[in-house]
Short mmCIF file of C-alpha atoms in Angstrom, two decimals:
data_model
loop_
_atom_site.label_atom_id
_atom_site.label_comp_id
_atom_site.label_asym_id
_atom_site.label_seq_id
_atom_site.Cartn_x
_atom_site.Cartn_y
_atom_site.Cartn_z
CA MET A 1 184.28 69.83 289.37
CA ARG A 2 185.18 67.00 291.74
CA ASP A 3 186.73 64.03 289.97
CA VAL A 4 185.65 60.47 290.75
CA ASP A 5 188.17 58.36 292.66
CA GLY A 6 189.83 55.92 290.27
CA LEU A 7 188.95 57.99 287.19
CA THR A 8 191.84 59.54 285.27
CA ILE A 9 190.90 62.50 283.08
CA VAL A 10 193.44 62.85 280.26
CA ARG A 11 193.82 66.61 280.01
CA HIS A 12 196.49 66.65 277.30
CA PRO A 13 195.78 69.58 274.91
CA LEU A 14 195.59 67.30 271.86
CA VAL A 15 193.02 65.07 273.55
CA GLN A 16 190.92 68.06 274.61
CA HIS A 17 191.13 69.61 271.13
CA LYS A 18 189.95 66.40 269.52
CA LEU A 19 187.15 66.02 272.05
CA THR A 20 185.87 69.45 271.01
CA ILE A 21 185.70 68.23 267.40
CA LEU A 22 183.77 65.16 268.55
CA ARG A 23 181.30 67.27 270.54
CA ASN A 24 180.58 69.58 267.58
CA ARG A 25 177.34 68.52 265.91
CA ASN A 26 178.61 69.95 262.62
CA SER A 27 181.53 67.52 262.42
CA SER A 28 180.95 65.15 259.50
CA ILE A 29 180.56 61.41 259.99
CA GLN A 30 183.93 60.83 258.32
CA LEU A 31 185.67 63.41 260.52
CA PHE A 32 183.97 62.05 263.64
CA ARG A 33 185.12 58.51 262.85
CA GLU A 34 188.69 59.61 262.16
CA VAL A 35 188.93 61.67 265.34
CA VAL A 36 187.49 58.88 267.50
CA ARG A 37 190.28 56.66 266.22
CA GLU A 38 192.94 59.34 266.78
CA THR A 39 191.71 60.13 270.29
CA ALA A 40 191.66 56.45 271.20
CA THR A 41 195.31 56.19 270.15
CA LEU A 42 196.21 59.05 272.49
CA LEU A 43 194.19 57.53 275.34
CA CYS A 44 195.91 54.19 274.75
CA TYR A 45 199.25 55.90 275.28
CA GLU A 46 198.05 57.02 278.73
CA VAL A 47 196.38 53.79 279.84
CA THR A 48 199.48 51.74 278.98
CA ARG A 49 201.95 54.15 280.59
CA ASP A 50 202.86 51.72 283.40
CA LEU A 51 203.24 48.51 281.39
CA PRO A 52 206.20 46.43 282.62
CA THR A 53 209.26 46.14 280.41
CA LYS A 54 212.35 43.97 280.26
CA LEU A 55 215.75 44.51 278.71
CA VAL A 56 216.58 42.53 275.59
CA ARG A 57 219.85 42.30 273.75
CA ILE A 58 219.71 43.63 270.19
CA GLU A 59 222.07 44.78 267.50
CA THR A 60 221.66 48.25 266.07
CA PRO A 61 223.30 49.23 262.77
CA VAL A 62 226.18 50.53 264.89
CA ALA A 63 226.58 48.31 267.98
CA VAL A 64 225.15 45.66 270.26
CA THR A 65 223.08 47.06 273.15
CA GLU A 66 220.33 46.28 275.63
CA SER A 67 216.99 48.00 275.14
CA PRO A 68 213.54 47.70 276.79
CA GLU A 69 210.56 45.87 275.32
CA ILE A 70 207.13 45.19 276.82
CA ALA A 71 207.19 42.16 279.09
CA GLY A 72 204.53 39.51 279.56
CA LYS A 73 201.63 38.39 277.39
CA LYS A 74 200.05 40.62 274.78
CA LEU A 75 197.26 43.00 275.73
CA VAL A 76 193.62 42.27 274.92
CA PHE A 77 191.40 45.11 273.72
CA VAL A 78 187.67 44.51 274.27
CA PRO A 79 185.49 46.91 272.26
CA ILE A 80 181.84 47.01 273.28
CA LEU A 81 180.03 46.64 269.95
CA ARG A 82 179.46 48.53 267.78
CA ALA A 83 180.69 51.91 268.90
CA GLY A 84 183.82 50.59 270.60
CA LEU A 85 185.22 49.24 267.33
CA ALA A 86 186.57 52.59 266.14
CA MET A 87 188.36 53.06 269.46
CA ALA A 88 189.86 49.58 269.29
CA GLU A 89 191.16 50.32 265.79
CA GLY A 90 192.92 53.43 267.09
CA MET A 91 194.52 51.47 269.91
CA LEU A 92 195.63 48.75 267.50
CA ASP A 93 197.42 51.46 265.50
CA LEU A 94 199.62 51.91 268.57
CA VAL A 95 199.77 48.27 269.73
CA PRO A 96 199.26 46.16 266.58
CA ALA A 97 200.30 42.93 268.30
CA ALA A 98 197.46 43.13 270.85
CA ARG A 99 194.69 40.54 270.82
CA VAL A 100 191.03 41.54 270.43
CA ALA A 101 187.92 40.20 272.11
CA HIS A 102 184.40 41.34 271.20
CA MET A 103 181.55 42.13 273.56
CA GLY A 104 178.11 42.65 272.06
CA LEU A 105 175.69 44.59 274.27
CA TYR A 106 172.62 46.66 273.56
CA ARG A 107 170.72 48.96 275.87
CA ASP A 108 167.08 48.16 276.56
CA PRO A 109 165.24 51.36 275.57
CA VAL A 110 162.85 51.16 278.54
CA SER A 111 164.96 49.94 281.46
CA LEU A 112 168.27 51.25 280.02
CA GLU A 113 169.82 47.97 281.25
CA ALA A 114 172.51 46.26 279.13
CA VAL A 115 171.63 43.01 277.36
CA GLU A 116 174.41 40.74 276.06
CA TYR A 117 174.05 39.24 272.59
CA TYR A 118 177.64 38.26 271.72
CA PHE A 119 180.93 37.46 273.43
CA LYS A 120 184.10 36.02 271.90
CA ALA A 121 187.53 36.19 273.51
CA PRO A 122 190.97 34.53 273.37
CA GLU A 123 191.07 31.29 275.36
CA ASP A 124 193.78 32.61 277.66
CA ILE A 125 192.19 36.02 278.28
CA ALA A 126 192.30 35.39 282.03
CA GLN A 127 196.11 35.56 281.92
CA ARG A 128 196.25 38.92 280.13
CA LEU A 129 195.78 42.61 280.84
CA VAL A 130 192.38 43.51 279.39
CA ILE A 131 191.42 47.01 278.26
CA VAL A 132 187.68 47.50 277.73
CA VAL A 133 186.78 50.33 275.35
CA ASP A 134 183.49 52.12 274.76
CA PRO A 135 183.11 55.75 273.66
CA MET A 136 180.50 56.64 276.27
CA LEU A 137 180.21 55.80 279.97
CA ALA A 138 176.69 57.12 280.58
CA THR A 139 174.54 55.14 283.03
CA GLY A 140 177.34 52.63 283.53
CA HIS A 141 175.07 49.65 282.84
CA SER A 142 176.92 48.45 279.73
CA ALA A 143 180.33 48.92 281.33
CA ILE A 144 179.31 47.01 284.45
CA ALA A 145 177.79 44.20 282.37
CA ALA A 146 180.96 43.95 280.27
CA VAL A 147 183.22 43.82 283.32
CA ASP A 148 180.91 41.28 284.98
CA ARG A 149 181.16 39.04 281.92
CA LEU A 150 184.94 39.35 281.68
CA LYS A 151 185.34 38.51 285.36
CA GLN A 152 183.19 35.42 284.77
CA ALA A 153 185.77 34.49 282.11
CA GLY A 154 188.48 34.75 284.77
CA VAL A 155 189.93 38.19 283.99
CA THR A 156 191.52 39.81 287.04
CA ASP A 157 193.55 42.67 285.49
CA MET A 158 191.26 45.10 283.71
CA ARG A 159 191.03 48.77 282.72
CA PHE A 160 188.18 50.76 281.17
CA VAL A 161 188.71 53.52 278.60
CA CYS A 162 186.09 55.88 277.19
CA LEU A 163 185.98 59.16 275.35
CA LEU A 164 183.46 60.71 277.68
CA ALA A 165 182.08 59.74 281.08
CA ALA A 166 179.04 60.96 282.98
CA ARG A 167 179.54 61.29 286.71
CA GLN A 168 176.66 58.85 287.32
CA GLY A 169 178.22 56.19 285.10
CA ALA A 170 181.73 56.61 286.46
CA GLU A 171 180.52 56.38 290.05
CA ALA A 172 178.36 53.35 289.23
CA LEU A 173 181.22 51.46 287.57
CA ARG A 174 183.62 52.28 290.40
CA ALA A 175 181.05 51.19 292.99
CA ALA A 176 180.40 47.89 291.22
CA HIS A 177 184.06 47.23 290.33
CA PRO A 178 186.44 49.32 292.47
CA ASP A 179 189.37 47.27 291.12
CA VAL A 180 188.82 48.54 287.55
CA PRO A 181 190.31 52.02 286.94
CA ILE A 182 188.82 54.33 284.31
CA TRP A 183 190.46 56.64 281.77
CA ALA A 184 188.44 59.31 279.92
CA ALA A 185 188.98 62.51 277.96
CA ALA A 186 186.40 64.33 280.09
CA MET A 187 183.57 63.89 282.57
CA ASP A 188 180.20 65.60 282.20
CA GLU A 189 177.86 66.04 285.14
CA ALA A 190 174.43 65.13 283.81
CA LEU A 191 172.29 62.60 281.93
CA ASN A 192 168.99 63.44 280.22
CA ASP A 193 165.78 61.40 280.46
CA HIS A 194 166.96 59.13 277.63
CA GLY A 195 170.26 58.28 279.34
CA TYR A 196 172.38 60.51 277.06
CA ILE A 197 175.30 62.46 278.50
CA VAL A 198 174.75 66.25 278.66
CA PRO A 199 176.32 68.23 277.03
CA GLY A 200 177.95 65.05 275.70
CA LEU A 201 178.57 64.38 272.03
CA GLY A 202 175.40 62.57 270.96
CA ASP A 203 175.12 58.86 270.17
CA ALA A 204 178.70 57.83 269.36
CA GLY A 205 177.55 54.66 267.61
CA ASP A 206 175.17 56.47 265.30
CA ARG A 207 177.70 59.22 264.54
CA THR A 208 180.49 56.72 263.88
CA PHE A 209 178.52 54.43 261.59
CA GLY A 210 176.46 57.08 259.84
CA THR A 211 172.95 56.11 260.95
CA ARG A 212 171.88 59.49 262.23
#
């Protein structure tokens, strides 16, 4: 399978093991929710691998030393509602000081286009590294709409993280926003007539919130 330029597939064994649990239709709603959160924490580790650090002077129980801490303003996680919330929670487990913005989008069932219904972000979001999270990158419409909206708010440093990408969605997002890199646990090749990723893992929102 040829990867999409600008898309990083996180092939760590733990990530791939957890993705298998998420794909399994017999996984309970509770298990699915827990594993989404756990997988998002692991993906967060990868997407933040290159964060800048600075040395600070501290005192350990034994001696004074210099040790690195993350430099600059706090991150902003932007979950695309509702399904992105569980991923954001997992990332906050790793980076509890991060800020959170919320992007409300729904997919028109006929056109499959994304429609915005809510957006709330920190006033200084334009000065921060923004990580957009959504479990599925299928057609790419929601991801593109979210990035469009964030760029309108002045954001210039952005990354997109998903559990699973379809080739069509990844290529569409990269074509629309080549400056926004993507991280995913895997990429599937196809979409069905309803815009679902195949083989995929079903509707992540329904499986997370128990409406299936």
